[in-house]
Amino acid sequence: MALMVSIARTADVPNPGKVQEYREDHARVFGTYADLPKLLPDPNDPNQIAVVGEVHGLDGLRAASRTPEGDAMMRKWGFIEQLSFFVEEV
């Protein structure tokens, strides 16, 4: 597994009351390829977030994010675009 940090522009960040629902959606769509991530809001930009998690299959994660189901899940949770990502060397 490798640690990944994805920096994304968002329209919204799941509030504490919605985090469990976000986790369930993430597990359903991306769980084969990545563990449930932490969502870290940017303290200087409310429309930017870091998604941090362990990845078991980067190619599969990328492919899943481009499916209609992956795209719908990302839009549902306010993700607009990935700005950058960093992956731990393994």
PDB file of C-alpha atoms in Angstrom:
ATOM      1  CA  MET A   1       0.000   0.000   0.000  1.00  0.00           C
ATOM      2  CA  ALA A   2       1.029   3.558  -0.594  1.00  0.00           C
ATOM      3  CA  LEU A   3      -0.050   6.780   1.046  1.00  0.00           C
ATOM      4  CA  MET A   4      -1.720   9.219  -1.343  1.00  0.00           C
ATOM      5  CA  VAL A   5      -2.645  12.869  -0.885  1.00  0.00           C
ATOM      6  CA  SER A   6      -5.027  14.327  -3.450  1.00  0.00           C
ATOM      7  CA  ILE A   7      -5.585  18.078  -3.547  1.00  0.00           C
ATOM      8  CA  ALA A   8      -9.001  18.941  -4.974  1.00  0.00           C
ATOM      9  CA  ARG A   9     -11.192  21.938  -5.672  1.00  0.00           C
ATOM     10  CA  THR A  10     -14.618  21.457  -4.119  1.00  0.00           C
ATOM     11  CA  ALA A  11     -17.990  23.117  -4.089  1.00  0.00           C
ATOM     12  CA  ASP A  12     -18.637  21.730  -0.614  1.00  0.00           C
ATOM     13  CA  VAL A  13     -16.976  19.599   2.056  1.00  0.00           C
ATOM     14  CA  PRO A  14     -18.985  16.851   3.802  1.00  0.00           C
ATOM     15  CA  ASN A  15     -20.051  18.235   7.164  1.00  0.00           C
ATOM     16  CA  PRO A  16     -19.596  16.069  10.279  1.00  0.00           C
ATOM     17  CA  GLY A  17     -23.198  14.858  10.040  1.00  0.00           C
ATOM     18  CA  LYS A  18     -22.611  13.556   6.500  1.00  0.00           C
ATOM     19  CA  VAL A  19     -19.162  11.995   6.927  1.00  0.00           C
ATOM     20  CA  GLN A  20     -20.557   8.489   7.577  1.00  0.00           C
ATOM     21  CA  GLU A  21     -22.614   8.637   4.387  1.00  0.00           C
ATOM     22  CA  TYR A  22     -19.519   9.833   2.479  1.00  0.00           C
ATOM     23  CA  ARG A  23     -17.505   6.930   3.928  1.00  0.00           C
ATOM     24  CA  GLU A  24     -20.176   4.435   2.818  1.00  0.00           C
ATOM     25  CA  ASP A  25     -20.226   5.873  -0.710  1.00  0.00           C
ATOM     26  CA  HIS A  26     -16.431   5.857  -0.874  1.00  0.00           C
ATOM     27  CA  ALA A  27     -16.218   2.235   0.308  1.00  0.00           C
ATOM     28  CA  ARG A  28     -18.818   1.167  -2.272  1.00  0.00           C
ATOM     29  CA  VAL A  29     -17.169   2.933  -5.237  1.00  0.00           C
ATOM     30  CA  PHE A  30     -13.453   2.991  -4.389  1.00  0.00           C
ATOM     31  CA  GLY A  31     -13.031   0.499  -1.527  1.00  0.00           C
ATOM     32  CA  THR A  32     -11.356  -2.132  -3.710  1.00  0.00           C
ATOM     33  CA  TYR A  33      -8.544   0.309  -4.480  1.00  0.00           C
ATOM     34  CA  ALA A  34      -8.250   2.651  -1.497  1.00  0.00           C
ATOM     35  CA  ASP A  35      -9.006   2.725   2.220  1.00  0.00           C
ATOM     36  CA  LEU A  36     -11.410   5.311   3.585  1.00  0.00           C
ATOM     37  CA  PRO A  37      -9.679   8.653   3.391  1.00  0.00           C
ATOM     38  CA  LYS A  38      -9.337  11.564   5.741  1.00  0.00           C
ATOM     39  CA  LEU A  39     -10.694  14.855   4.435  1.00  0.00           C
ATOM     40  CA  LEU A  40      -8.551  17.831   5.423  1.00  0.00           C
ATOM     41  CA  PRO A  41      -9.949  21.269   4.623  1.00  0.00           C
ATOM     42  CA  ASP A  42      -7.561  23.989   3.512  1.00  0.00           C
ATOM     43  CA  PRO A  43      -7.505  26.594   6.313  1.00  0.00           C
ATOM     44  CA  ASN A  44      -7.035  29.381   3.752  1.00  0.00           C
ATOM     45  CA  ASP A  45      -9.391  28.288   0.974  1.00  0.00           C
ATOM     46  CA  PRO A  46     -12.850  26.841   1.750  1.00  0.00           C
ATOM     47  CA  ASN A  47     -13.046  25.434  -1.784  1.00  0.00           C
ATOM     48  CA  GLN A  48      -9.939  23.302  -1.509  1.00  0.00           C
ATOM     49  CA  ILE A  49      -9.433  20.013   0.307  1.00  0.00           C
ATOM     50  CA  ALA A  50      -6.778  17.343   0.777  1.00  0.00           C
ATOM     51  CA  VAL A  51      -7.978  13.745   0.592  1.00  0.00           C
ATOM     52  CA  VAL A  52      -5.471  11.488   2.358  1.00  0.00           C
ATOM     53  CA  GLY A  53      -5.615   7.698   2.317  1.00  0.00           C
ATOM     54  CA  GLU A  54      -3.894   4.383   1.696  1.00  0.00           C
ATOM     55  CA  VAL A  55      -4.074   3.177  -1.907  1.00  0.00           C
ATOM     56  CA  HIS A  56      -3.792  -0.505  -2.930  1.00  0.00           C
ATOM     57  CA  GLY A  57      -4.327   0.021  -6.653  1.00  0.00           C
ATOM     58  CA  LEU A  58      -3.666   3.451  -8.159  1.00  0.00           C
ATOM     59  CA  ASP A  59      -4.610   2.414 -11.703  1.00  0.00           C
ATOM     60  CA  GLY A  60      -7.872   0.882 -10.468  1.00  0.00           C
ATOM     61  CA  LEU A  61      -8.620   3.971  -8.370  1.00  0.00           C
ATOM     62  CA  ARG A  62      -8.104   6.208 -11.394  1.00  0.00           C
ATOM     63  CA  ALA A  63     -10.292   3.967 -13.564  1.00  0.00           C
ATOM     64  CA  ALA A  64     -13.066   3.833 -10.922  1.00  0.00           C
ATOM     65  CA  SER A  65     -13.102   7.620 -10.643  1.00  0.00           C
ATOM     66  CA  ARG A  66     -13.794   7.851 -14.381  1.00  0.00           C
ATOM     67  CA  THR A  67     -16.819   5.525 -14.384  1.00  0.00           C
ATOM     68  CA  PRO A  68     -20.336   6.985 -14.355  1.00  0.00           C
ATOM     69  CA  GLU A  69     -20.716   5.740 -10.756  1.00  0.00           C
ATOM     70  CA  GLY A  70     -17.398   7.278  -9.685  1.00  0.00           C
ATOM     71  CA  ASP A  71     -18.191  10.563 -11.407  1.00  0.00           C
ATOM     72  CA  ALA A  72     -21.661  10.684  -9.803  1.00  0.00           C
ATOM     73  CA  MET A  73     -20.204  10.027  -6.347  1.00  0.00           C
ATOM     74  CA  MET A  74     -17.587  12.754  -6.757  1.00  0.00           C
ATOM     75  CA  ARG A  75     -20.207  15.264  -7.942  1.00  0.00           C
ATOM     76  CA  LYS A  76     -22.591  14.292  -5.135  1.00  0.00           C
ATOM     77  CA  TRP A  77     -19.910  15.239  -2.593  1.00  0.00           C
ATOM     78  CA  GLY A  78     -18.917  18.490  -4.302  1.00  0.00           C
ATOM     79  CA  PHE A  79     -15.615  17.479  -5.869  1.00  0.00           C
ATOM     80  CA  ILE A  80     -15.019  19.664  -8.913  1.00  0.00           C
ATOM     81  CA  GLU A  81     -11.489  18.774 -10.000  1.00  0.00           C
ATOM     82  CA  GLN A  82      -8.287  17.222  -8.776  1.00  0.00           C
ATOM     83  CA  LEU A  83      -5.570  19.870  -8.684  1.00  0.00           C
ATOM     84  CA  SER A  84      -2.635  17.619  -7.835  1.00  0.00           C
ATOM     85  CA  PHE A  85      -1.786  14.371  -6.103  1.00  0.00           C
ATOM     86  CA  PHE A  86       1.198  12.881  -4.348  1.00  0.00           C
ATOM     87  CA  VAL A  87       1.918   9.171  -3.910  1.00  0.00           C
ATOM     88  CA  GLU A  88       4.397   7.666  -1.468  1.00  0.00           C
ATOM     89  CA  GLU A  89       7.190   5.725  -3.119  1.00  0.00           C
ATOM     90  CA  VAL A  90       6.929   2.012  -2.333  1.00  0.00           C
TER      91      VAL A  90
END
